Amino acid sequence: MTFVTKIRLQSGNRPALDRIVDEIRSTAERKGAELRGPHSAPPERLSVPQYKSTAGDEHRQFRSWDYTVYTREMEIVGHNELARQVTEFDFPDGVHVEAELKQVEQMA
């Protein structure tokens, strides 16, 4: 049975996100691991209302805070040591990381 580690990275800081993705990719190449991705999702534009008081009076608010979230997904097939190493990287502030491990049964 093979393990597939799915890594999802999200950030509003695109250059920092791309640096981490490049670091994961180059590490996988050095180790000879099978890496699928990175797959990019369309950027997600978010808007957060900002009120002038804690009462939430809709007539008294500042301009909304708008920001963009960028997402990259990668899969490491097998190579559990690399997957463990990647999840222990020192990720910069503002880069959110999720790791999901799946066990895949190969066809005989």
PDB file of C-alpha atoms in Angstrom:
ATOM      1  CA  MET A   1       0.000   0.000   0.000  1.00  0.00           C
ATOM      2  CA  THR A   2       1.161   3.488  -0.842  1.00  0.00           C
ATOM      3  CA  PHE A   3       0.616   6.647   1.161  1.00  0.00           C
ATOM      4  CA  VAL A   4      -0.236   9.924  -0.578  1.00  0.00           C
ATOM      5  CA  THR A   5       0.318  13.133   1.376  1.00  0.00           C
ATOM      6  CA  LYS A   6      -1.809  15.999   0.103  1.00  0.00           C
ATOM      7  CA  ILE A   7      -0.461  19.421   1.089  1.00  0.00           C
ATOM      8  CA  ARG A   8      -2.597  22.531   0.779  1.00  0.00           C
ATOM      9  CA  LEU A   9      -0.930  25.919   1.189  1.00  0.00           C
ATOM     10  CA  GLN A  10      -2.822  29.220   1.433  1.00  0.00           C
ATOM     11  CA  SER A  11      -1.620  32.778   1.855  1.00  0.00           C
ATOM     12  CA  GLY A  12      -2.379  36.369   1.033  1.00  0.00           C
ATOM     13  CA  ASN A  13       1.334  36.837   0.371  1.00  0.00           C
ATOM     14  CA  ARG A  14       1.863  35.337  -3.079  1.00  0.00           C
ATOM     15  CA  PRO A  15       5.688  35.698  -3.220  1.00  0.00           C
ATOM     16  CA  ALA A  16       6.086  33.937   0.151  1.00  0.00           C
ATOM     17  CA  LEU A  17       3.725  31.182  -0.990  1.00  0.00           C
ATOM     18  CA  ASP A  18       5.621  30.696  -4.252  1.00  0.00           C
ATOM     19  CA  ARG A  19       8.963  30.517  -2.381  1.00  0.00           C
ATOM     20  CA  ILE A  20       7.631  27.713  -0.172  1.00  0.00           C
ATOM     21  CA  VAL A  21       6.207  25.856  -3.178  1.00  0.00           C
ATOM     22  CA  ASP A  22       9.586  26.139  -4.960  1.00  0.00           C
ATOM     23  CA  GLU A  23      11.368  24.874  -1.841  1.00  0.00           C
ATOM     24  CA  ILE A  24       9.069  21.842  -1.614  1.00  0.00           C
ATOM     25  CA  ARG A  25       9.482  21.146  -5.337  1.00  0.00           C
ATOM     26  CA  SER A  26      13.296  21.339  -5.231  1.00  0.00           C
ATOM     27  CA  THR A  27      13.431  19.164  -2.101  1.00  0.00           C
ATOM     28  CA  ALA A  28      11.266  16.528  -3.809  1.00  0.00           C
ATOM     29  CA  GLU A  29      13.495  16.593  -6.902  1.00  0.00           C
ATOM     30  CA  ARG A  30      16.648  16.154  -4.787  1.00  0.00           C
ATOM     31  CA  LYS A  31      15.090  13.205  -2.931  1.00  0.00           C
ATOM     32  CA  GLY A  32      13.730  11.613  -6.120  1.00  0.00           C
ATOM     33  CA  ALA A  33      10.142  11.620  -4.856  1.00  0.00           C
ATOM     34  CA  GLU A  34       7.048  11.698  -7.039  1.00  0.00           C
ATOM     35  CA  LEU A  35       5.422  15.097  -6.647  1.00  0.00           C
ATOM     36  CA  ARG A  36       2.105  15.997  -8.246  1.00  0.00           C
ATOM     37  CA  GLY A  37       1.485  19.686  -8.620  1.00  0.00           C
ATOM     38  CA  PRO A  38       1.579  22.390  -7.593  1.00  0.00           C
ATOM     39  CA  HIS A  39      -1.996  22.948  -8.660  1.00  0.00           C
ATOM     40  CA  SER A  40      -3.237  26.527  -8.402  1.00  0.00           C
ATOM     41  CA  ALA A  41      -6.809  27.408  -7.574  1.00  0.00           C
ATOM     42  CA  PRO A  42      -8.165  30.751  -8.799  1.00  0.00           C
ATOM     43  CA  PRO A  43      -7.361  33.534  -6.311  1.00  0.00           C
ATOM     44  CA  GLU A  44     -10.173  34.092  -3.842  1.00  0.00           C
ATOM     45  CA  ARG A  45     -11.145  37.727  -3.215  1.00  0.00           C
ATOM     46  CA  LEU A  46     -12.538  38.333   0.257  1.00  0.00           C
ATOM     47  CA  SER A  47     -14.094  41.427   1.801  1.00  0.00           C
ATOM     48  CA  VAL A  48     -14.500  42.078   5.521  1.00  0.00           C
ATOM     49  CA  PRO A  49     -16.730  44.905   6.784  1.00  0.00           C
ATOM     50  CA  GLN A  50     -15.171  47.192   9.419  1.00  0.00           C
ATOM     51  CA  TYR A  51     -17.509  48.911  11.847  1.00  0.00           C
ATOM     52  CA  LYS A  52     -16.663  52.086  13.761  1.00  0.00           C
ATOM     53  CA  SER A  53     -18.200  50.678  16.929  1.00  0.00           C
ATOM     54  CA  THR A  54     -18.686  47.265  18.465  1.00  0.00           C
ATOM     55  CA  ALA A  55     -22.465  47.664  18.165  1.00  0.00           C
ATOM     56  CA  GLY A  56     -22.224  46.827  14.454  1.00  0.00           C
ATOM     57  CA  ASP A  57     -24.171  49.869  13.288  1.00  0.00           C
ATOM     58  CA  GLU A  58     -24.196  49.425   9.495  1.00  0.00           C
ATOM     59  CA  HIS A  59     -24.421  53.195   8.949  1.00  0.00           C
ATOM     60  CA  ARG A  60     -21.164  53.802  10.819  1.00  0.00           C
ATOM     61  CA  GLN A  61     -18.500  51.755   9.167  1.00  0.00           C
ATOM     62  CA  PHE A  62     -15.138  52.178   7.531  1.00  0.00           C
ATOM     63  CA  ARG A  63     -14.428  51.013   4.012  1.00  0.00           C
ATOM     64  CA  SER A  64     -14.331  47.200   3.809  1.00  0.00           C
ATOM     65  CA  TRP A  65     -11.007  45.430   4.135  1.00  0.00           C
ATOM     66  CA  ASP A  66     -10.420  43.571   0.844  1.00  0.00           C
ATOM     67  CA  TYR A  67      -7.757  40.942   0.385  1.00  0.00           C
ATOM     68  CA  THR A  68      -6.848  38.008  -1.852  1.00  0.00           C
ATOM     69  CA  VAL A  69      -6.052  34.447  -0.790  1.00  0.00           C
ATOM     70  CA  TYR A  70      -3.860  32.296  -3.055  1.00  0.00           C
ATOM     71  CA  THR A  71      -3.993  28.484  -2.860  1.00  0.00           C
ATOM     72  CA  ARG A  72      -1.577  25.791  -4.036  1.00  0.00           C
ATOM     73  CA  GLU A  73      -2.075  22.027  -3.678  1.00  0.00           C
ATOM     74  CA  MET A  74       0.586  19.338  -4.031  1.00  0.00           C
ATOM     75  CA  GLU A  75       0.703  15.580  -3.517  1.00  0.00           C
ATOM     76  CA  ILE A  76       3.701  13.545  -2.448  1.00  0.00           C
ATOM     77  CA  VAL A  77       3.285   9.922  -3.505  1.00  0.00           C
ATOM     78  CA  GLY A  78       5.027   7.429  -1.245  1.00  0.00           C
ATOM     79  CA  HIS A  79       8.259   8.801   0.211  1.00  0.00           C
ATOM     80  CA  ASN A  80       6.923   9.204   3.753  1.00  0.00           C
ATOM     81  CA  GLU A  81      10.214  10.649   4.992  1.00  0.00           C
ATOM     82  CA  LEU A  82       9.936  13.584   2.578  1.00  0.00           C
ATOM     83  CA  ALA A  83       6.297  14.183   3.528  1.00  0.00           C
ATOM     84  CA  ARG A  84       7.258  14.322   7.206  1.00  0.00           C
ATOM     85  CA  GLN A  85      10.161  16.666   6.424  1.00  0.00           C
ATOM     86  CA  VAL A  86       7.949  19.030   4.405  1.00  0.00           C
ATOM     87  CA  THR A  87       5.318  19.278   7.143  1.00  0.00           C
ATOM     88  CA  GLU A  88       8.084  20.275   9.581  1.00  0.00           C
ATOM     89  CA  PHE A  89       9.349  23.175   7.404  1.00  0.00           C
ATOM     90  CA  ASP A  90       9.588  26.558   9.081  1.00  0.00           C
ATOM     91  CA  PHE A  91       6.726  28.220   7.203  1.00  0.00           C
ATOM     92  CA  PRO A  92       6.618  32.034   7.141  1.00  0.00           C
ATOM     93  CA  ASP A  93       3.918  33.878   9.037  1.00  0.00           C
ATOM     94  CA  GLY A  94       0.820  34.238   6.916  1.00  0.00           C
ATOM     95  CA  VAL A  95       1.204  30.901   5.108  1.00  0.00           C
ATOM     96  CA  HIS A  96      -1.446  28.418   6.244  1.00  0.00           C
ATOM     97  CA  VAL A  97      -0.600  24.735   5.746  1.00  0.00           C
ATOM     98  CA  GLU A  98      -2.854  21.678   5.810  1.00  0.00           C
ATOM     99  CA  ALA A  99      -1.604  18.129   5.335  1.00  0.00           C
ATOM    100  CA  GLU A 100      -3.838  15.141   4.661  1.00  0.00           C
ATOM    101  CA  LEU A 101      -2.585  11.570   4.512  1.00  0.00           C
ATOM    102  CA  LYS A 102      -4.385   8.952   2.389  1.00  0.00           C
ATOM    103  CA  GLN A 103      -3.613   5.291   2.064  1.00  0.00           C
ATOM    104  CA  VAL A 104      -4.001   4.104  -1.519  1.00  0.00           C
ATOM    105  CA  GLU A 105      -4.299   0.443  -2.413  1.00  0.00           C
ATOM    106  CA  GLN A 106      -2.578  -0.375  -5.666  1.00  0.00           C
ATOM    107  CA  MET A 107      -4.245  -2.512  -8.330  1.00  0.00           C
ATOM    108  CA  ALA A 108      -2.722  -5.971  -8.679  1.00  0.00           C
TER     109      ALA A 108
END
